[in-house]
Amino acid sequence: MTDLLAGAKAPPQERRLVTEIPGPRSRELAARRAATVSAGVSTTLPVFIERAGGGVLVDVDGNSLIDLGAGIAVVSVGNAAPKVVAAVQEQVEAFTHTCFMVTPYEGYVAVCEELARLTPGDHEKRSALFNSGSEAVENAVKIARHATGRQAVVVFDHAYHGRTNLTLALTAKNMPYKHRFGPFAPEIYRMPMSYPFRDARGMTGAEAAARALRLIETQIGVTNVAAVLIEPIQGEGGFIVPAEGFLPALADWCRTAGAVFIADEVQTGFCRTGDWFASEHEGVVPDLIALAKGIAGGLPLAAVTGRAELMDAVHSGGLGGTYGGNPVACAAALATIETMRVHDLAAAARTIGDTMLPRLRALQERFPAIGDVRGRGAMIAVELVHPGTLEPDAELAGRVARACHARGVVVLTAGTYGNVLRFLPPLVISRDLLTEALDVIDEAFAAPVPGPAEMPPATPA
Ligand code: PLZ
């Protein structure tokens, strides 16, 4: 797959370490960085990248690392994907910006047409484009409130929806996201999530939904709920796949309650989970869907797509932003979507899952600290616990991640408890590279690397 998609200019698709990690040039840059970049911005692995393509990242010291992060689920089509590069080059030479709200251009419209075609449901749809996932989620909430005339927004334990003030209110985890950044926006209500690994054994999706809905009805009141907002598979929260039936039950409830069902598919969207959108897996049709990350092959673009009557309820001028739907980002999105369609990257994601899950389950047999192996498509994780318990082991997650990094495989951690190792390879990664990465993960479990106290795993988790 990669040879076809990475293009002639892509770096060799190999893991190659020529210095320690990080190498001397990365260390120099890290020192410059420390003197000028805010300490509030963290880094998972301080190797500075010079080139990237297909399934590898090449650093300034010439190390070639296997990428199992894809820039947090963004470069699904591969880094510097040839079609994306060509489309961006062509657009950037034509014009870089006009502001769609001042003088429009075709690319924006074409992206919205694609979103109407691709997103679940055959109802009449409209879209609005933004720059980041946070902005998309925030605007989805604005639209839902405006359209319903209601205020309450339901979110879930372990949710991650962004870092702006409203989306921080929607996000569950205090450290590092919310700590000392309050006060947060009101009228946000957090409900228990369906979390099969941690719920009572055998709890069904319908039961987990009933648990949440009972609380919604008693603590908020049906007629006050503007929206129920949920990630179909929770991302930063630890790749939590709700029990079957949970999402459809919430969506059904919204329909009868007159509330808007919003799917935050910022991380799960665009083929990541083996379908164009994760909602499709159980036939859920969201009223609004928030999109970003994988949509534009690495350029900043985000969208809210949804029912025309909701999207058009907002008064003219009520939605917008200087850069939303920037022409270069739109060109990248069109090329990204085309690449996904032509090369069936949803199928590629399923193949990645089919390769990873059995290997990780076999690993679980040997390492009882692996309490759970889960995920779908190319969104796969292992949750680490003290063997035989549900007690999270974040320290081990950090050690295994560090061992992977030292061996040239970029992995991320996640989870409310920081004890989840997650894998988000570019969907174009070759089978050989993926297999090699799995070998490295295996070695890392056998020889995890303790971290110096001053360098805790800094993955946003
Ligand atoms: N909704 C489901 O996963 C972004 C966060 C990285 P932005 N996830 C990566 C970090 O620590 O900041 C995300 C997401 C879901 C919304 C967002 C927010 O998207 O593009 O980062 O604003």
Coordinates of C-alpha atoms and ligand atoms in Angstrom, one line a residue:
M1 CA 0.0 0.0 0.0
T2 CA 2.6 2.5 1.0
D3 CA 4.8 2.2 -2.1
L4 CA 1.7 3.2 -4.1
L5 CA 0.7 6.0 -1.8
A6 CA 3.8 7.5 -0.3
G7 CA 5.1 8.8 -3.6
A8 CA 8.6 8.9 -5.1
K9 CA 9.7 11.6 -2.6
A10 CA 8.8 9.7 0.5
P11 CA 11.6 8.6 2.8
P12 CA 12.5 4.9 2.6
Q13 CA 9.9 2.9 4.5
E14 CA 12.1 1.5 7.2
R15 CA 13.0 1.8 10.8
R16 CA 16.6 2.9 11.1
L17 CA 18.3 4.2 14.2
V18 CA 21.6 6.0 13.7
T19 CA 21.9 7.8 17.0
E20 CA 20.4 7.4 20.5
I21 CA 16.8 8.8 20.8
P22 CA 16.7 11.8 20.9
G23 CA 19.9 12.4 19.0
P24 CA 22.3 15.3 19.3
R25 CA 20.7 17.6 16.9
S26 CA 17.3 17.0 18.4
R27 CA 18.8 17.7 21.8
E28 CA 20.2 21.0 20.6
L29 CA 16.8 22.0 19.2
A30 CA 15.1 20.9 22.5
A31 CA 17.4 23.3 24.3
R32 CA 16.4 26.2 22.0
R33 CA 12.8 25.2 22.4
A34 CA 13.0 25.3 26.2
A35 CA 14.2 28.9 26.0
T36 CA 11.4 30.1 23.8
V37 CA 8.4 27.8 23.7
S38 CA 6.0 27.8 26.6
A39 CA 6.5 25.0 29.1
G40 CA 2.7 24.5 28.9
V41 CA 3.1 22.8 25.5
S42 CA 4.2 19.3 26.1
T43 CA 5.9 16.7 23.8
T44 CA 5.6 13.0 23.7
L45 CA 8.9 12.2 22.1
P46 CA 11.4 15.1 21.7
V47 CA 12.8 14.1 18.3
F48 CA 12.6 17.0 15.8
I49 CA 11.2 15.9 12.5
E50 CA 12.7 16.8 9.2
R51 CA 10.7 14.6 6.7
A52 CA 7.9 12.2 6.8
G53 CA 5.9 10.0 4.5
G54 CA 4.0 6.8 4.4
G55 CA 4.5 5.1 7.7
V56 CA 7.7 6.8 8.8
L57 CA 9.0 10.0 10.5
V58 CA 12.6 11.0 9.8
D59 CA 14.3 13.1 12.4
V60 CA 17.1 15.8 12.1
D61 CA 19.7 13.2 13.2
G62 CA 18.7 10.9 10.3
N63 CA 16.8 8.4 12.5
S64 CA 13.8 6.9 10.7
L65 CA 10.9 6.0 13.1
I66 CA 7.8 4.0 12.5
D67 CA 4.8 6.2 13.1
L68 CA 2.0 4.7 15.1
G69 CA 0.5 8.0 16.0
A70 CA -0.2 9.7 12.7
G71 CA 0.0 13.1 14.4
I72 CA -2.8 12.0 16.7
A73 CA -5.0 10.4 14.0
V74 CA -4.5 13.1 11.4
V75 CA -2.3 11.9 8.6
S76 CA -4.4 8.9 7.8
V77 CA -3.5 9.2 4.1
G78 CA 0.2 9.4 5.1
N79 CA 2.4 12.4 5.7
A80 CA 2.9 14.6 2.6
A81 CA 0.6 12.3 0.7
P82 CA 1.4 12.9 -3.0
K83 CA -2.2 13.9 -4.1
V84 CA -2.5 16.2 -1.1
V85 CA 0.9 17.9 -1.8
A86 CA -0.1 18.4 -5.5
A87 CA -3.5 19.9 -4.6
V88 CA -2.0 22.2 -2.0
Q89 CA 0.7 23.4 -4.3
E90 CA -1.8 24.2 -7.0
Q91 CA -4.1 26.1 -4.6
V92 CA -1.3 27.9 -2.8
E93 CA -0.1 29.3 -6.2
A94 CA -3.6 30.4 -7.2
F95 CA -4.6 32.1 -3.9
T96 CA -4.1 31.5 -0.2
H97 CA -7.0 33.2 1.4
T98 CA -9.9 35.5 0.8
C99 CA -12.1 34.7 3.8
F100 CA -15.1 32.7 2.7
M101 CA -17.3 35.3 4.5
V102 CA -15.9 38.1 2.3
T103 CA -15.6 36.5 -1.1
P104 CA -16.3 32.8 -1.5
Y105 CA -14.6 30.1 -3.6
E106 CA -15.5 26.7 -5.0
G107 CA -13.3 24.5 -2.8
Y108 CA -15.3 25.2 0.4
V109 CA -18.5 24.3 -1.4
A110 CA -17.0 21.1 -2.9
V111 CA -15.9 20.0 0.6
C112 CA -19.4 20.5 2.0
E113 CA -20.8 18.5 -1.0
E114 CA -18.4 15.7 -0.1
L115 CA -19.4 15.8 3.5
A116 CA -23.1 15.6 2.6
R117 CA -22.4 12.6 0.5
L118 CA -20.1 10.8 2.9
T119 CA -21.6 11.3 6.4
P120 CA -24.3 8.9 7.6
G121 CA -27.9 9.4 6.6
D122 CA -29.6 10.4 3.4
H123 CA -31.4 13.4 4.8
E124 CA -30.8 17.0 3.5
K125 CA -27.6 18.2 5.0
R126 CA -25.6 21.4 5.4
S127 CA -22.0 22.0 6.6
A128 CA -19.9 24.8 8.0
L129 CA -16.1 24.7 8.0
F130 CA -13.7 25.6 10.8
N131 CA -10.0 25.2 11.8
S132 CA -9.8 22.7 14.7
G133 CA -11.7 20.0 16.3
S134 CA -12.4 22.1 19.3
E135 CA -14.0 24.8 17.1
A136 CA -16.1 22.2 15.3
V137 CA -17.5 20.8 18.6
E138 CA -18.0 24.2 20.1
N139 CA -20.0 25.3 17.0
A140 CA -22.0 22.0 17.0
V141 CA -23.1 22.9 20.5
K142 CA -23.9 26.5 19.5
I143 CA -26.1 25.2 16.6
A144 CA -27.9 22.7 18.8
R145 CA -28.7 25.3 21.4
H146 CA -29.8 27.8 18.8
A147 CA -32.0 25.3 16.9
T148 CA -33.7 23.8 20.0
G149 CA -33.8 27.0 22.2
R150 CA -32.6 24.7 25.0
Q151 CA -29.4 24.9 27.0
A152 CA -28.3 21.7 28.7
V153 CA -25.6 19.6 27.0
V154 CA -25.0 16.0 28.0
V155 CA -21.5 14.6 27.9
F156 CA -19.9 11.5 29.3
D157 CA -17.2 10.3 31.7
H158 CA -13.8 10.0 29.9
A159 CA -14.9 12.4 27.2
Y160 CA -12.4 14.6 25.3
H161 CA -13.8 17.4 23.2
G162 CA -11.1 20.1 23.1
R163 CA -9.3 22.8 25.0
T164 CA -11.3 26.0 24.4
N165 CA -13.3 27.2 27.4
L166 CA -16.6 25.6 26.3
T167 CA -14.9 22.4 25.1
L168 CA -12.9 22.2 28.3
A169 CA -16.2 22.2 30.1
L170 CA -17.2 19.2 27.9
T171 CA -13.9 17.4 28.4
A172 CA -13.8 15.2 31.4
K173 CA -10.2 15.0 32.6
N174 CA -8.7 17.5 35.0
M175 CA -5.0 16.9 34.5
P176 CA -3.5 18.2 32.3
Y177 CA -6.4 19.8 30.4
K178 CA -8.6 21.6 32.9
H179 CA -6.4 22.1 35.9
R180 CA -6.7 25.8 37.1
F181 CA -8.2 27.0 33.8
G182 CA -11.7 27.4 35.2
P183 CA -14.3 28.7 35.6
F184 CA -15.9 26.6 32.9
A185 CA -19.1 27.2 30.9
P186 CA -22.3 26.2 32.7
E187 CA -25.2 23.8 31.7
I188 CA -22.9 20.9 31.0
Y189 CA -24.0 17.6 32.5
R190 CA -21.7 14.5 32.7
M191 CA -23.1 11.0 32.6
P192 CA -21.7 7.6 33.1
M193 CA -20.2 6.1 29.9
S194 CA -20.5 2.5 28.7
Y195 CA -17.0 1.2 29.5
P196 CA -17.2 -2.6 29.1
F197 CA -13.8 -3.3 30.7
R198 CA -14.8 -1.4 33.9
D199 CA -18.5 -1.8 34.0
A200 CA -20.2 -4.7 35.8
R201 CA -19.5 -7.9 33.8
G202 CA -22.0 -8.4 31.1
M203 CA -23.6 -5.0 31.4
T204 CA -25.3 -4.5 28.0
G205 CA -25.2 -1.3 25.9
A206 CA -29.0 -0.9 26.6
E207 CA -28.4 -1.2 30.3
A208 CA -25.6 1.3 30.3
A209 CA -27.8 3.7 28.2
A210 CA -30.7 3.3 30.6
R211 CA -28.3 4.2 33.5
A212 CA -27.4 7.4 31.8
L213 CA -30.9 8.3 30.6
R214 CA -32.4 7.8 34.0
L215 CA -29.9 10.4 35.3
I216 CA -30.6 12.8 32.4
E217 CA -34.3 12.6 33.0
T218 CA -34.1 13.1 36.7
Q219 CA -31.3 15.6 37.0
I220 CA -31.8 17.7 33.9
G221 CA -35.3 17.1 32.6
V222 CA -36.1 15.9 29.1
T223 CA -37.3 19.2 27.8
N224 CA -34.2 21.0 28.9
V225 CA -31.7 18.9 26.9
A226 CA -30.3 20.7 23.8
A227 CA -27.9 18.0 22.9
V228 CA -26.3 14.7 23.8
L229 CA -22.6 14.8 22.6
I230 CA -20.5 11.7 22.4
E231 CA -17.4 10.3 20.7
P232 CA -18.6 7.0 19.2
I233 CA -15.3 5.5 20.3
Q234 CA -13.7 7.7 23.0
G235 CA -10.2 8.9 22.0
E236 CA -8.1 10.7 24.6
G237 CA -10.2 9.0 27.2
G238 CA -8.6 5.6 26.3
F239 CA -10.1 4.2 23.1
I240 CA -13.2 3.2 25.0
V241 CA -15.6 1.3 22.7
P242 CA -19.1 1.4 24.2
A243 CA -21.1 -1.9 24.5
E244 CA -23.2 -2.6 21.5
G245 CA -26.5 -0.9 21.7
F246 CA -25.4 2.1 23.8
L247 CA -25.0 4.6 21.0
P248 CA -28.3 3.6 19.2
A249 CA -30.2 3.9 22.5
L250 CA -28.9 7.4 23.1
A251 CA -29.6 8.4 19.5
D252 CA -33.2 7.0 19.8
W253 CA -33.7 8.8 23.0
C254 CA -32.7 12.1 21.5
R255 CA -35.2 11.7 18.7
T256 CA -38.1 11.3 21.0
A257 CA -36.8 14.0 23.5
G258 CA -36.4 16.6 20.7
A259 CA -32.6 16.8 21.6
V260 CA -29.8 16.9 19.1
F261 CA -27.6 13.9 18.9
I262 CA -24.0 15.1 18.2
A263 CA -21.3 12.6 17.2
D264 CA -17.8 14.0 17.9
E265 CA -16.0 12.1 15.1
V266 CA -12.9 14.3 15.3
Q267 CA -10.7 11.4 16.1
T268 CA -12.8 8.4 14.8
G269 CA -13.8 10.0 11.4
F270 CA -12.4 9.6 7.9
C271 CA -11.8 5.8 7.7
R272 CA -9.9 5.5 11.0
T273 CA -12.2 2.8 12.5
G274 CA -12.8 0.9 9.2
D275 CA -15.8 2.9 8.1
W276 CA -15.9 6.4 6.8
F277 CA -17.4 7.3 10.2
A278 CA -17.5 5.2 13.4
S279 CA -21.3 6.0 13.8
E280 CA -21.9 3.8 10.8
H281 CA -20.8 0.6 12.6
E282 CA -24.2 0.4 14.5
G283 CA -26.2 2.3 11.9
V284 CA -26.4 5.5 14.0
V285 CA -27.3 8.6 12.1
P286 CA -26.2 11.7 14.1
D287 CA -28.1 14.9 13.8
L288 CA -24.8 16.8 13.8
I289 CA -21.3 15.4 13.3
A290 CA -18.1 17.2 14.3
L291 CA -15.1 16.5 12.1
A292 CA -11.5 17.5 11.9
K293 CA -8.1 15.7 12.1
G294 CA -8.2 13.1 9.2
I295 CA -10.2 15.3 7.0
A296 CA -7.4 17.2 5.3
G297 CA -4.2 15.1 5.4
G298 CA -2.5 17.3 8.0
L299 CA -3.8 20.8 7.1
P300 CA -6.0 22.4 9.7
L301 CA -9.6 22.0 8.7
A302 CA -12.7 21.1 10.7
A303 CA -16.4 20.8 9.9
V304 CA -19.9 20.5 11.4
T305 CA -22.2 18.6 9.1
G306 CA -25.8 18.0 9.9
R307 CA -29.5 18.1 9.3
A308 CA -30.4 21.1 7.1
E309 CA -33.1 22.3 9.4
L310 CA -30.7 22.5 12.3
M311 CA -27.8 24.0 10.4
D312 CA -30.0 26.5 8.6
A313 CA -31.8 27.5 11.8
V314 CA -28.9 29.8 12.7
H315 CA -29.3 33.4 11.5
S316 CA -27.0 34.7 8.7
G317 CA -23.7 35.7 10.2
G318 CA -24.2 33.5 13.3
L319 CA -21.4 31.1 12.3
G320 CA -18.0 31.8 10.9
G321 CA -14.4 32.8 11.5
T322 CA -11.5 34.4 9.5
Y323 CA -9.9 31.2 8.4
G324 CA -12.7 28.6 8.6
G325 CA -12.5 26.5 5.3
N326 CA -9.3 28.1 4.2
P327 CA -8.8 27.4 0.5
V328 CA -5.5 25.5 0.9
A329 CA -7.0 23.3 3.6
C330 CA -10.1 22.7 1.4
A331 CA -7.9 21.6 -1.5
A332 CA -6.0 19.3 0.8
A333 CA -9.4 17.9 2.1
L334 CA -10.6 17.2 -1.4
A335 CA -7.4 15.4 -2.3
T336 CA -7.5 13.5 1.0
I337 CA -11.1 12.3 0.5
E338 CA -10.3 11.3 -3.1
T339 CA -7.3 9.3 -1.9
M340 CA -9.4 7.6 0.8
R341 CA -12.0 6.7 -1.8
V342 CA -9.8 5.5 -4.6
H343 CA -7.6 3.4 -2.3
D344 CA -10.4 2.3 0.0
L345 CA -8.6 3.3 3.1
A346 CA -11.5 2.2 5.2
A347 CA -10.6 -1.4 4.2
A348 CA -7.0 -0.6 4.9
A349 CA -8.0 0.4 8.4
R350 CA -9.9 -2.9 8.9
T351 CA -6.8 -4.8 7.7
I352 CA -4.7 -2.9 10.2
G353 CA -7.1 -3.9 13.0
D354 CA -7.1 -7.5 11.8
T355 CA -3.3 -7.5 11.9
M356 CA -2.9 -5.8 15.3
L357 CA -5.7 -7.3 17.4
P358 CA -4.6 -11.0 17.3
R359 CA -0.9 -10.0 17.9
L360 CA -1.9 -7.9 20.9
R361 CA -4.2 -10.6 22.3
A362 CA -1.4 -13.1 22.1
L363 CA 0.8 -10.5 24.0
Q364 CA -2.0 -10.3 26.6
E365 CA -1.6 -14.1 27.2
R366 CA 2.1 -13.5 28.1
F367 CA 1.8 -10.2 30.0
P368 CA -1.1 -10.2 32.5
A369 CA -0.6 -6.4 33.0
I370 CA -2.5 -6.1 29.7
G371 CA -6.0 -6.0 31.1
D372 CA -7.8 -5.2 27.9
V373 CA -7.2 -5.2 24.2
R374 CA -9.7 -3.1 22.2
G375 CA -10.5 -0.8 19.4
R376 CA -11.7 -1.0 15.9
G377 CA -9.9 -0.6 12.6
A378 CA -6.7 1.4 12.9
M379 CA -7.8 2.8 16.4
I380 CA -6.4 0.1 18.7
A381 CA -5.3 0.2 22.3
V382 CA -4.2 -1.9 25.3
E383 CA -5.2 -0.9 28.8
L384 CA -2.6 -1.7 31.5
V385 CA -3.5 -2.7 35.0
H386 CA -1.9 -4.4 38.0
P387 CA -2.4 -8.0 37.1
G388 CA -5.6 -9.6 38.2
T389 CA -7.2 -6.2 39.1
L390 CA -8.7 -3.2 37.5
E391 CA -6.1 -1.0 39.2
P392 CA -4.6 1.2 36.4
D393 CA -0.9 1.0 35.8
A394 CA 0.1 4.3 34.2
E395 CA 3.7 3.9 35.1
L396 CA 4.0 0.7 33.1
A397 CA 2.3 2.4 30.1
G398 CA 4.9 5.1 30.3
R399 CA 7.7 2.6 30.5
V400 CA 6.5 0.6 27.6
A401 CA 5.9 3.8 25.5
R402 CA 9.5 4.9 26.3
A403 CA 10.9 1.5 25.3
C404 CA 9.0 1.7 22.0
H405 CA 10.4 5.3 21.5
A406 CA 13.9 4.2 22.3
R407 CA 13.6 1.5 19.6
G408 CA 12.2 3.8 17.0
V409 CA 8.5 3.3 17.2
V410 CA 6.3 6.3 18.0
V411 CA 3.4 5.3 20.2
L412 CA 1.1 7.4 22.3
T413 CA -0.5 6.9 25.6
A414 CA -4.1 7.9 26.6
G415 CA -6.8 7.3 29.1
T416 CA -8.4 9.0 32.1
Y417 CA -5.9 7.1 34.2
G418 CA -3.0 7.5 31.8
N419 CA -2.7 3.7 31.5
V420 CA -3.6 3.1 27.9
L421 CA -1.2 2.6 25.1
R422 CA -2.8 3.5 21.8
F423 CA -2.0 2.9 18.2
L424 CA -3.1 5.1 15.4
P425 CA -1.0 4.2 12.3
P426 CA -1.4 6.1 9.1
L427 CA -3.8 3.9 7.1
V428 CA -1.2 3.6 4.3
I429 CA 1.4 1.9 6.5
S430 CA 2.9 -1.1 4.9
R431 CA 2.3 -4.6 6.4
D432 CA 6.0 -5.0 6.9
L433 CA 6.4 -1.9 8.9
L434 CA 3.3 -2.6 10.9
T435 CA 4.6 -6.1 11.7
E436 CA 8.0 -4.7 12.7
A437 CA 6.3 -2.2 15.0
L438 CA 4.3 -5.0 16.6
D439 CA 7.6 -6.9 17.2
V440 CA 9.0 -3.8 18.8
I441 CA 5.9 -3.5 21.1
D442 CA 6.5 -7.1 22.1
E443 CA 10.1 -6.3 22.9
A444 CA 9.0 -3.2 24.8
F445 CA 6.7 -5.2 27.1
A446 CA 9.6 -7.6 27.8
A447 CA 12.0 -4.7 28.6
P448 CA 10.1 -1.6 29.6
V449 CA 12.3 1.5 30.2
P450 CA 12.0 3.3 33.5
G451 CA 11.8 7.0 33.1
P452 CA 13.8 9.6 34.9
A453 CA 11.6 11.3 37.4
E454 CA 11.9 14.6 35.6
M455 CA 10.6 13.2 32.3
P456 CA 7.2 11.6 32.9
P457 CA 5.3 10.5 29.8
A458 CA 4.1 13.7 28.3
T459 CA 1.6 12.4 25.9
P460 CA -1.7 14.3 26.2
A461 CA -3.4 11.6 28.3
Ligands
PLZ1 N1 -12.7 15.9 19.9 C1 -12.7 13.5 19.9 O1 -9.9 13.7 19.8 C2 -8.4 16.2 19.7 C3 -6.0 16.3 21.5 C4 -4.5 16.6 21.6 P1 -8.4 19.9 18.2 N2 -7.7 15.1 20.2 C5 -6.3 15.4 20.4 C6 -4.3 17.6 22.8 O2 -3.9 17.1 23.8 O3 -4.6 18.8 22.6 C7 -9.9 16.1 19.7 C8 -10.6 14.8 19.8 C9 -12.0 14.8 19.9 C10 -12.1 17.1 19.8 C11 -10.7 17.2 19.7 C12 -10.1 18.6 19.6 O4 -9.6 18.8 18.4 O5 -8.2 19.9 16.7 O6 -7.2 19.5 19.0 O7 -9.0 21.2 18.7

